[in-house]
mmCIF file of C-alpha atoms in Angstrom:
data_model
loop_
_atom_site.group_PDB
_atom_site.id
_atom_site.type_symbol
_atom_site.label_atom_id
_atom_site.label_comp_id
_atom_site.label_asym_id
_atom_site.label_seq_id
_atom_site.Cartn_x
_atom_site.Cartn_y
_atom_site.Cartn_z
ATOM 1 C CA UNK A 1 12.923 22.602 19.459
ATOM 2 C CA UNK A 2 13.850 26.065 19.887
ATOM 3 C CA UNK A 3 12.285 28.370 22.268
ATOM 4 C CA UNK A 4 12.443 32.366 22.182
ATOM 5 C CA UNK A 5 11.337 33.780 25.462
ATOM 6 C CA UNK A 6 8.971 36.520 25.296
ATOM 7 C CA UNK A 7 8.228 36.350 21.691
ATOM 8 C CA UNK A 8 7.048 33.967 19.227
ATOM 9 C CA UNK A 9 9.802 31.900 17.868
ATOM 10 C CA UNK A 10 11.429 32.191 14.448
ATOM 11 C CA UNK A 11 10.817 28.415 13.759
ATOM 12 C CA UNK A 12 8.561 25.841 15.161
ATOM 13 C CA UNK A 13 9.158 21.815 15.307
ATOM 14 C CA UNK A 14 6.691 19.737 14.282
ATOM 15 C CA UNK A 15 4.300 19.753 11.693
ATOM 16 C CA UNK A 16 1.450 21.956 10.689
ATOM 17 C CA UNK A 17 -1.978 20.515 12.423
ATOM 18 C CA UNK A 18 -4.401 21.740 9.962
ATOM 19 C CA UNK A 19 -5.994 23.979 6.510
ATOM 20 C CA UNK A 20 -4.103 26.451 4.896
ATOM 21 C CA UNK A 21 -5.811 29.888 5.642
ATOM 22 C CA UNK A 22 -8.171 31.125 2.453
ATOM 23 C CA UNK A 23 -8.831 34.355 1.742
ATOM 24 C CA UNK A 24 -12.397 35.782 2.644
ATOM 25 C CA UNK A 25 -14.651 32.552 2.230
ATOM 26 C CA UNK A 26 -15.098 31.992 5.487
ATOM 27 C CA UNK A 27 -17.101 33.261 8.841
ATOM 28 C CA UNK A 28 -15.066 36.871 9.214
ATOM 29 C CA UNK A 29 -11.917 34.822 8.223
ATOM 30 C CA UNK A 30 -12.144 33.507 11.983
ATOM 31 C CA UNK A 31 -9.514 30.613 11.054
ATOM 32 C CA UNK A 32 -10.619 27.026 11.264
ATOM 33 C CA UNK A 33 -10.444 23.703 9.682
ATOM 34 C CA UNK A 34 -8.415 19.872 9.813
ATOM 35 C CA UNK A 35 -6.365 16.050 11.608
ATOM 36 C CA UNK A 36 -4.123 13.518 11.505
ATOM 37 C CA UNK A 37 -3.040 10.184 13.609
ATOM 38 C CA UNK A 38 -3.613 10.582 17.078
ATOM 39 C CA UNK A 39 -0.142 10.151 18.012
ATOM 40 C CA UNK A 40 1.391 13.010 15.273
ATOM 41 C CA UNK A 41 -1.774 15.030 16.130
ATOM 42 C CA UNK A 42 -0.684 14.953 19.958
ATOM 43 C CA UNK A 43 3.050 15.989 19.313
ATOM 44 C CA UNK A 44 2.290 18.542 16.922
ATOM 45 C CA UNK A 45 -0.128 20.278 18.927
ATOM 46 C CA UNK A 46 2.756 19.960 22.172
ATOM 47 C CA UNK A 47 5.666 21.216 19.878
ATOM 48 C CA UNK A 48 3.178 24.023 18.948
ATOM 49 C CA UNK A 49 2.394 24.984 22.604
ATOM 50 C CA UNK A 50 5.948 24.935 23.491
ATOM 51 C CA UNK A 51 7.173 26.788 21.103
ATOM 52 C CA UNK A 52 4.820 29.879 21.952
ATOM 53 C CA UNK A 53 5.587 29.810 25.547
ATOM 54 C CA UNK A 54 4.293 33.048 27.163
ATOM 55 C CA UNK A 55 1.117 32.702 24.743
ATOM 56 C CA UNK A 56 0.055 29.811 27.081
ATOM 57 C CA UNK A 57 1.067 30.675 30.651
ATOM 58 C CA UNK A 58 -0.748 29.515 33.237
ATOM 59 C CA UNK A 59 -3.579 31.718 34.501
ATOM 60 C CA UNK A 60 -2.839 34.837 37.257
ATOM 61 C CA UNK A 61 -5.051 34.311 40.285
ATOM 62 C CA UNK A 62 -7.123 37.545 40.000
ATOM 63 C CA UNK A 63 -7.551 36.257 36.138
ATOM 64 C CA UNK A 64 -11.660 35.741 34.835
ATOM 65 C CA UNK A 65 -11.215 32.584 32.665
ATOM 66 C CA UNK A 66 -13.927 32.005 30.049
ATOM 67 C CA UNK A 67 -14.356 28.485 28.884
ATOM 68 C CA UNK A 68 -16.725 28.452 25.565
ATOM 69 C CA UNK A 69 -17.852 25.579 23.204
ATOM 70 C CA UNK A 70 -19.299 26.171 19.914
ATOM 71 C CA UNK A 71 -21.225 23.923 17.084
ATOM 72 C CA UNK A 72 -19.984 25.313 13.648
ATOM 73 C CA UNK A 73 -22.276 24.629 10.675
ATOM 74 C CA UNK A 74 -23.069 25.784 6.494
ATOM 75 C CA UNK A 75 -26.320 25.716 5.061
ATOM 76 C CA UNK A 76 -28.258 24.176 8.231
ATOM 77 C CA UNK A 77 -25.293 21.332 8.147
ATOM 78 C CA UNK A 78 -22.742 20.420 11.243
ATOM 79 C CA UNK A 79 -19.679 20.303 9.954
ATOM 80 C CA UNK A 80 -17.555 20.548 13.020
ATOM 81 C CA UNK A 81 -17.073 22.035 16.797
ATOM 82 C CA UNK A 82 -14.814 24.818 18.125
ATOM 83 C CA UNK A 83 -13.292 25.158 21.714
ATOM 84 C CA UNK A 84 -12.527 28.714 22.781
ATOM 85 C CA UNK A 85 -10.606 29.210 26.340
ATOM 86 C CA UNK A 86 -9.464 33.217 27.402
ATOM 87 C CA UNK A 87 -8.024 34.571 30.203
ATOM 88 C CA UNK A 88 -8.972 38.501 31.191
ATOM 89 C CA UNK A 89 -6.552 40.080 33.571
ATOM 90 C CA UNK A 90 -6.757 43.855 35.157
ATOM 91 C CA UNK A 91 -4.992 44.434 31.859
ATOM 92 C CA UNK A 92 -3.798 41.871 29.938
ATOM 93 C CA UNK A 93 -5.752 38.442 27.864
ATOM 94 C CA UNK A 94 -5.247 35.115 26.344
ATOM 95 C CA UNK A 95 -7.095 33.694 23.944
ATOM 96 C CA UNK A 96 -6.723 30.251 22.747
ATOM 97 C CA UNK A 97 -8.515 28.210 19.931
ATOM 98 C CA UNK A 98 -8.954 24.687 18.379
ATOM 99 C CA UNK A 99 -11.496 23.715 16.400
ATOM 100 C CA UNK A 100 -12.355 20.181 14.729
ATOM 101 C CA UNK A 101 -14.416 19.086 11.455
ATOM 102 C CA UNK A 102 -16.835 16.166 11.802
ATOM 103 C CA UNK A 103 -18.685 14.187 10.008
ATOM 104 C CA UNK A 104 -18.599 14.033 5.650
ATOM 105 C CA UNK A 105 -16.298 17.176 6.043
ATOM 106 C CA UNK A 106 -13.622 15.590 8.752
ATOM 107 C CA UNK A 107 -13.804 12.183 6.213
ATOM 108 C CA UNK A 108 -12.571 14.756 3.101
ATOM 109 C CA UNK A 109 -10.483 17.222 4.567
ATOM 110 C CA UNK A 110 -9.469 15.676 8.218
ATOM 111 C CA UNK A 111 -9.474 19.535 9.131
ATOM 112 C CA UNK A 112 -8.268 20.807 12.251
ATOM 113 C CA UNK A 113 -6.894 24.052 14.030
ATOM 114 C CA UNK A 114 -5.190 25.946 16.556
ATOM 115 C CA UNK A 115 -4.788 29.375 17.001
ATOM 116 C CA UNK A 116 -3.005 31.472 20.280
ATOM 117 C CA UNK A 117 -3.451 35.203 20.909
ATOM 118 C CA UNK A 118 -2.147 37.076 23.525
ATOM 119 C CA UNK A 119 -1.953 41.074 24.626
ATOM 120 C CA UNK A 120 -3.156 43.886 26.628
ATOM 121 C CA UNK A 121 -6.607 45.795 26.329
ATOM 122 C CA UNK A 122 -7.311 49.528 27.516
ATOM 123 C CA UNK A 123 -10.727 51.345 27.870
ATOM 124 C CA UNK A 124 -11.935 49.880 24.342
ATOM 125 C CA UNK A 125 -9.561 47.812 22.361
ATOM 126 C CA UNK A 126 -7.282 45.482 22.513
ATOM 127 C CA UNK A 127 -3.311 45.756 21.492
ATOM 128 C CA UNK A 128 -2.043 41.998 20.452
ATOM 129 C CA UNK A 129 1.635 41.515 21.440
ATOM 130 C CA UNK A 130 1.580 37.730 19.685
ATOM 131 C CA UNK A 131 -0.615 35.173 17.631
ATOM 132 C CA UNK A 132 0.058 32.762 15.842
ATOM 133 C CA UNK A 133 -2.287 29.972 13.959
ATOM 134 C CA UNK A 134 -1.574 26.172 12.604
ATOM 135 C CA UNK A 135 -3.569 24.759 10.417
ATOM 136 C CA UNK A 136 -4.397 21.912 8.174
ATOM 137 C CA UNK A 137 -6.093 19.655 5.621
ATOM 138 C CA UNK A 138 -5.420 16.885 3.589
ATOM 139 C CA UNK A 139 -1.659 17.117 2.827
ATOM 140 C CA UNK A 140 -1.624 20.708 2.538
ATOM 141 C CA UNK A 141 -0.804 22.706 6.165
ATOM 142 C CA UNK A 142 0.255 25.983 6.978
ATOM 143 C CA UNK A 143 1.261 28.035 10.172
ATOM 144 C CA UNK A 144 1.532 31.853 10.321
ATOM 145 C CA UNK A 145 2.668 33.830 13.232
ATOM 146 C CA UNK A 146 4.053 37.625 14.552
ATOM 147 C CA UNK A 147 4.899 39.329 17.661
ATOM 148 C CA UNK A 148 3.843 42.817 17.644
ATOM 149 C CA UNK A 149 4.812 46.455 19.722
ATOM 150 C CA UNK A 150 2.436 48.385 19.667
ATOM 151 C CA UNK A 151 -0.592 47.048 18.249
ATOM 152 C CA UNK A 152 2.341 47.139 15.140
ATOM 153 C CA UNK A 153 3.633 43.898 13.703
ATOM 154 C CA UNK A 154 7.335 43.645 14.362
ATOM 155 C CA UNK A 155 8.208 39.884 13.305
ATOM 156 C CA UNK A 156 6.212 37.896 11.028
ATOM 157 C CA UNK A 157 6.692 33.944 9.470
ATOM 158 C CA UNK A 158 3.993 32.443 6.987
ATOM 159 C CA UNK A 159 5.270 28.419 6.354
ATOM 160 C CA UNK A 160 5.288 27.862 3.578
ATOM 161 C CA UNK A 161 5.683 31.391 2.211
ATOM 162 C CA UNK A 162 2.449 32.342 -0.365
ATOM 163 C CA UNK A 163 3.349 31.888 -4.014
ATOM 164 C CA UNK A 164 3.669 35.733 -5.594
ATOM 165 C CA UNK A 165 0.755 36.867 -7.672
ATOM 166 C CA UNK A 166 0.857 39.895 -9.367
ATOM 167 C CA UNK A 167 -2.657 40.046 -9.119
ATOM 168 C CA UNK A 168 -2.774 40.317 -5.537
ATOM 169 C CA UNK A 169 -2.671 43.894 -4.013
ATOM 170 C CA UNK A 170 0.736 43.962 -1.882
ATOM 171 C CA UNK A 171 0.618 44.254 1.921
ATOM 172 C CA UNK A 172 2.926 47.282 2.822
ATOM 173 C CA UNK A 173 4.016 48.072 6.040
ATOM 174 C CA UNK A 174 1.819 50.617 6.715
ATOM 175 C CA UNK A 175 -1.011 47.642 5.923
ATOM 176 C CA UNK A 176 0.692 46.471 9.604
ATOM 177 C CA UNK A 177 0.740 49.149 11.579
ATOM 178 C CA UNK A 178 -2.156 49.873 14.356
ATOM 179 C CA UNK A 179 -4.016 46.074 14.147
ATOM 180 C CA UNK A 180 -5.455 43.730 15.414
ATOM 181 C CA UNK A 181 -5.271 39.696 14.926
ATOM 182 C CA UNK A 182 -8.231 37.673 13.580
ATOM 183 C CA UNK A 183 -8.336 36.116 17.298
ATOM 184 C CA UNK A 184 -7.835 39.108 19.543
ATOM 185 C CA UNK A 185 -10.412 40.815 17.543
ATOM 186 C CA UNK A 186 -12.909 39.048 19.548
ATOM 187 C CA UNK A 187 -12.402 40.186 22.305
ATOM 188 C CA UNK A 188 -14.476 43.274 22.841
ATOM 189 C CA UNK A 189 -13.507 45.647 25.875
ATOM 190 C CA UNK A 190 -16.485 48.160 26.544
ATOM 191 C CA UNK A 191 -15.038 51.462 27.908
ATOM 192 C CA UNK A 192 -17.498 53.643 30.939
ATOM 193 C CA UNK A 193 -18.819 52.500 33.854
ATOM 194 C CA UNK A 194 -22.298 51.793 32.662
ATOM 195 C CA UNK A 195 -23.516 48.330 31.049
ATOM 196 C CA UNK A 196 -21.435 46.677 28.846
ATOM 197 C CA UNK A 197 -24.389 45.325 27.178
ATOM 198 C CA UNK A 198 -25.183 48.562 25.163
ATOM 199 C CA UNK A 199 -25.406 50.168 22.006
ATOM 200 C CA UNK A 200 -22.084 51.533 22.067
ATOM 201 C CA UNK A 201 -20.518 48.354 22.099
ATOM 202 C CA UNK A 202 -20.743 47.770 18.692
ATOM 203 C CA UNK A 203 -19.351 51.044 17.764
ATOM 204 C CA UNK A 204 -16.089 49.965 16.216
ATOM 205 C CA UNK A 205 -14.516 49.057 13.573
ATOM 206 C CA UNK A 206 -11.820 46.489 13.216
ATOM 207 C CA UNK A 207 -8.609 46.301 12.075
ATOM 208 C CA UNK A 208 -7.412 43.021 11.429
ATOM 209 C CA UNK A 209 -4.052 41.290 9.796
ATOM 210 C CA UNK A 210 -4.022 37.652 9.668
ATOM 211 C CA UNK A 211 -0.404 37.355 8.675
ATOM 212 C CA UNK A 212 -1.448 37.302 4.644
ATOM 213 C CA UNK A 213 -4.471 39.477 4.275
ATOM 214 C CA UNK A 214 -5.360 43.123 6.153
ATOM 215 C CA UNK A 215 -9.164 43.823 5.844
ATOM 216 C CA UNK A 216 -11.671 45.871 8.494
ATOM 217 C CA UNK A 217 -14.855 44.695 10.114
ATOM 218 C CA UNK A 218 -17.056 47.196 10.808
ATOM 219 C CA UNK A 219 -19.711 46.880 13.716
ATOM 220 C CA UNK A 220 -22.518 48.580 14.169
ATOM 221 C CA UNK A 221 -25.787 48.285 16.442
ATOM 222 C CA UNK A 222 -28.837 46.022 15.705
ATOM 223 C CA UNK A 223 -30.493 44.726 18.512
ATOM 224 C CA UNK A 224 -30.974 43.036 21.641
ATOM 225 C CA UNK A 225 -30.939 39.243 21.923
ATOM 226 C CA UNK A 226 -31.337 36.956 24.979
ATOM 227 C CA UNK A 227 -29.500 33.823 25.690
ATOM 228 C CA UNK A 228 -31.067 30.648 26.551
ATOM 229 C CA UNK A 229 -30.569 27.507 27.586
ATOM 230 C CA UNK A 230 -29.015 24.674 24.804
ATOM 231 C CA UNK A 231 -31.734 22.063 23.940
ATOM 232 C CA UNK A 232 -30.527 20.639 21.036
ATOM 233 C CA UNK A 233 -28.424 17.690 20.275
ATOM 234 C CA UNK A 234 -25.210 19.607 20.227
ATOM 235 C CA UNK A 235 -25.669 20.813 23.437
ATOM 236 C CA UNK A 236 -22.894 19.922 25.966
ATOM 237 C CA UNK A 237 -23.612 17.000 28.007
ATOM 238 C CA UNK A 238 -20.805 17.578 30.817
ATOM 239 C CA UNK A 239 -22.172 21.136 31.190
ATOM 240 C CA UNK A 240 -24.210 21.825 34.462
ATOM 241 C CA UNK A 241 -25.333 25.049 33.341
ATOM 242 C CA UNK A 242 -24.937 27.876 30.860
ATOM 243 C CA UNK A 243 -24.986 31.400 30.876
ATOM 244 C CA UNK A 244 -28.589 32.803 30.389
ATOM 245 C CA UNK A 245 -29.282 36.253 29.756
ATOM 246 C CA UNK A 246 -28.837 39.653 27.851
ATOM 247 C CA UNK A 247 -26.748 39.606 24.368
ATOM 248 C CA UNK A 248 -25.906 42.698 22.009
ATOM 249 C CA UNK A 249 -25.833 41.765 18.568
ATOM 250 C CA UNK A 250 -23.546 43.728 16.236
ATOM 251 C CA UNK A 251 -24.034 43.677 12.743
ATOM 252 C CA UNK A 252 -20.718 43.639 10.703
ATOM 253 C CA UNK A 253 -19.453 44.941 7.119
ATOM 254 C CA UNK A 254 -16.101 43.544 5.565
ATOM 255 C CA UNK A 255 -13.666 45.496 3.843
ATOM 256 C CA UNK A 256 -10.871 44.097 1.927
ATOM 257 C CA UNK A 257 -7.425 46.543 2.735
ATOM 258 C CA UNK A 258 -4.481 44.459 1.271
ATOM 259 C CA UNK A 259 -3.126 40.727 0.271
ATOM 260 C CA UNK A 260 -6.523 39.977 -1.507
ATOM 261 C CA UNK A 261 -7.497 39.953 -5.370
ATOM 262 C CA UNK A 262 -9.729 42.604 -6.062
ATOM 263 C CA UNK A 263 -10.904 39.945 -9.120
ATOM 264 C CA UNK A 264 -11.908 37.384 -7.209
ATOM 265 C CA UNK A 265 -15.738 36.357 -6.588
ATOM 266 C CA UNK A 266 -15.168 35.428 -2.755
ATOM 267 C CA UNK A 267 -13.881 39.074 -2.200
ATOM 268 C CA UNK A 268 -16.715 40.762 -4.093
ATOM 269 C CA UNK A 269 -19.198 38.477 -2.432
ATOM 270 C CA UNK A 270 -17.951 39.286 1.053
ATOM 271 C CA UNK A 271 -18.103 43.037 0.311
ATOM 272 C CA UNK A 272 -21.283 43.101 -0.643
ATOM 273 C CA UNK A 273 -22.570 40.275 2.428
ATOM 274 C CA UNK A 274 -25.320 42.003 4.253
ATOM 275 C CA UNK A 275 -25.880 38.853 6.200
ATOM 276 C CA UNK A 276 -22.839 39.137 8.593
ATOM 277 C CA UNK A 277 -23.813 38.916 12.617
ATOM 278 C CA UNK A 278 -21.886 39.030 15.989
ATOM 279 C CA UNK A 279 -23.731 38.516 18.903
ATOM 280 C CA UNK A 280 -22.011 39.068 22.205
ATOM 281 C CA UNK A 281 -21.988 37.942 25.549
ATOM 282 C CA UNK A 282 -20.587 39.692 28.490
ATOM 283 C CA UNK A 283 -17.785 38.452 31.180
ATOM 284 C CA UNK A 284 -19.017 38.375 34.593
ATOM 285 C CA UNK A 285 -16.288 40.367 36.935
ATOM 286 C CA UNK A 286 -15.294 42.364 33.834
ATOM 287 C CA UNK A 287 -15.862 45.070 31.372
ATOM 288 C CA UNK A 288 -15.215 42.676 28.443
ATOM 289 C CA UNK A 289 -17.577 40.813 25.266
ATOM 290 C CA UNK A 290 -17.181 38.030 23.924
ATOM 291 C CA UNK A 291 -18.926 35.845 21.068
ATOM 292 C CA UNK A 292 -22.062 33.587 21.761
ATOM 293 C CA UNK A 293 -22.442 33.290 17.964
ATOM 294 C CA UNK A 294 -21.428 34.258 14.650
ATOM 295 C CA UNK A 295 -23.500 34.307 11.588
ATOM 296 C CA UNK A 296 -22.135 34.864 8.328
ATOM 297 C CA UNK A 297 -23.618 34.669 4.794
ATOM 298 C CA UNK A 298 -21.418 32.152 2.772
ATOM 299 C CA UNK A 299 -21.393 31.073 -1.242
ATOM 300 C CA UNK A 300 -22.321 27.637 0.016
ATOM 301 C CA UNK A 301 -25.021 29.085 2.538
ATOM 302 C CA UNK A 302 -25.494 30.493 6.435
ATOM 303 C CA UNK A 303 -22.228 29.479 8.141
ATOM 304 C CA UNK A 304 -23.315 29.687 12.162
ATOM 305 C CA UNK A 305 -21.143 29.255 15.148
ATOM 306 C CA UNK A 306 -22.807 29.021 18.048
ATOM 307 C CA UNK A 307 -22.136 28.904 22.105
ATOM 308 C CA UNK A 308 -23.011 25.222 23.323
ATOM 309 C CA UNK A 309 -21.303 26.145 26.711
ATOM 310 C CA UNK A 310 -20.391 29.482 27.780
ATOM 311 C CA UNK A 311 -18.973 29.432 31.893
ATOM 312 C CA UNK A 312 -17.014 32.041 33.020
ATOM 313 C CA UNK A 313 -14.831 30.946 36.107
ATOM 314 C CA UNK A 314 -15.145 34.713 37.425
ATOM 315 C CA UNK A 315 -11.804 36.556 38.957
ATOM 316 C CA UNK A 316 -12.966 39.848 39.857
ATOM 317 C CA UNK A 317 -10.886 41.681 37.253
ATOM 318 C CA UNK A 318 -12.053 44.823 36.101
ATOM 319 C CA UNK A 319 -14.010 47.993 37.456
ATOM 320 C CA UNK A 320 -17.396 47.127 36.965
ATOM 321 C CA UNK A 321 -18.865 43.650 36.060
ATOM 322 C CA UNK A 322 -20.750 43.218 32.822
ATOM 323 C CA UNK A 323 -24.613 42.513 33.451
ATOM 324 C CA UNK A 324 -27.418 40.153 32.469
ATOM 325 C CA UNK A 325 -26.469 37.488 33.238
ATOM 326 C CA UNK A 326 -24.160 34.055 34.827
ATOM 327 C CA UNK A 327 -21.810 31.607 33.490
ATOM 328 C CA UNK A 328 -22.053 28.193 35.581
ATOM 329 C CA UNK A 329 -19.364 26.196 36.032
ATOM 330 C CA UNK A 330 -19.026 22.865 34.311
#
């Protein structure tokens, strides 16, 4: 296996885990989906983490860890669960993702994912320095990934390369410059020294590149929301506690930049979705968001991910802690 220290390597043993990524049909293109035999499951998923090194150091000791579980479902159906685990340092983050299909869907598609993101953040954004994402289903897989310098992508690898399609509108360089990853961007730094929890924190808009498509999500304010405790049956049952408290919902807008087909119904549909919601949680011991649950208007119905555990192991990073609220450990 070869291993590039300090960025993401220009090849990666193993095979592809899980679904290859889709344009715009899912929640905010937030990748997911996939699985295989235990045994090639487990050594794929090692070869993977090897391979990206740095992306999954160990934690710093002033580093806030967040440890997050979510229920994903379509149309009032479950149709799989997500695992979400980020380091916040004085400056720097790690996010890493897997997520898992159950029931009918897991039986057709045997989807699963895992995604790695890793960078620096300043008063009110984040700059990525790698990500990378493996996915699949069925017999089809794919795994994307870039290093970045900047906030610009320097190095890039789709496997296997997309088929060309005149129809699609090309992704220039420019399309690359000054963006964010699909994973990074949710991670939501609030700049001042006052809540984090606040109207302003949905002031942004997005930039994101997922290694085949660059498109914007725009936030804006809605309302307030407040967290409570998980009752139902997908509730965590090793979980002691979750956080309870304030959460700013951000209502979002997608915009299709580049690498899309301006023909196609999913990309229409997903310009015109008014039903797209982010609602945020803070990070105790920092001045950072991140998502308690997603909400996004599909063709096949509401797809919802929601928190099922949200515990914040808390480092005292930052200059002010966000408000509202506690994560309990598990």
């Amino acid at each position: 296996m070869d291993r590039i220290s300090g960025t993401l390597p220009s090849k990666i043993s193993g095979r592809p885990i899980l679904a290859p990524h889709r344009q715009s049909k899912s929640t905010m293109q937030f990748a997911f989906p996939a699985a295989r035999p235990r045994h090639r499951r487990v050594a794929a998923t090692l070869a993977f983490m090897a391979a990206l090194g740095p992306a999954f150091a160990l934690p710093a000791a002033a580093e806030t860890r967040v440890r997050a579980r979510y229920a994903v479902s379509v149309a009032g159906f479950d149709i799989g669960t997500a695992t979400m685990q980020t380091g916040i340092g004085t400056s720097t983050y790690d996010i890493n993702l897997s997520v898992r299909m159950s029931g009918l869907v897991k039986f057709i598609t045997g989807g699963k994912a895992a995604a790695t993101s890793r960078g620096s953040y300043g008063e009110a954004r984040v700059v990525p320095a790698a990500y990378a994402i493996n996915t699949r289903a069925k017999d089809k897989g794919q795994v994307i990934r870039f290093a970045l310098a900047g906030g610009s992508v320097r190095q890039l690898s789709v496997e296997p390369p997309p088929k060309p399609n005149s129809n699609v509108i090309p992704v220039t360089e420019a399309d690359k410059r000054n963006i964010v990853d699909p994973l990074s961007a949710v991670m939501m730094p609030v700049s001042g020294g006052g809540d984090p929890l606040s109207e302003k924190a949905c002031d942004r808009t997005l930039p994101v590149f997922d290694g085949r498509q660059r498109y914007d999500v725009a936030l804006r304010y809605d309302r307030m929301e407040t967290a409570k405790p998980d009752t139902s049956e997908n509730a965590d049952p090793n979980a002691k506690g979750n956080y309870e408290g304030k959460l700013v919902v951000c209502r979002a807008s997608y915009k299709a930049i580049a690498g899309h087909r301006p023909d196609k119904d999913n990309v229409k549909f997903m310009e015109n979705n008014k039903e797209m919601e982010v609602w945020m949680a803070p990070v105790a011991g920092t001045r950072a968001l991140m998502p308690w649950k997603i909400s996004v208007r599909t063709q096949y119905g509401l797809a919802v991910i929601t928190a099922t555990s949200f515990v914040v192991d808390e480092g005292k990073v930052g200059q002010g802690k966000a408000g509202g609220g506690k994560g309990v450990d598990l």
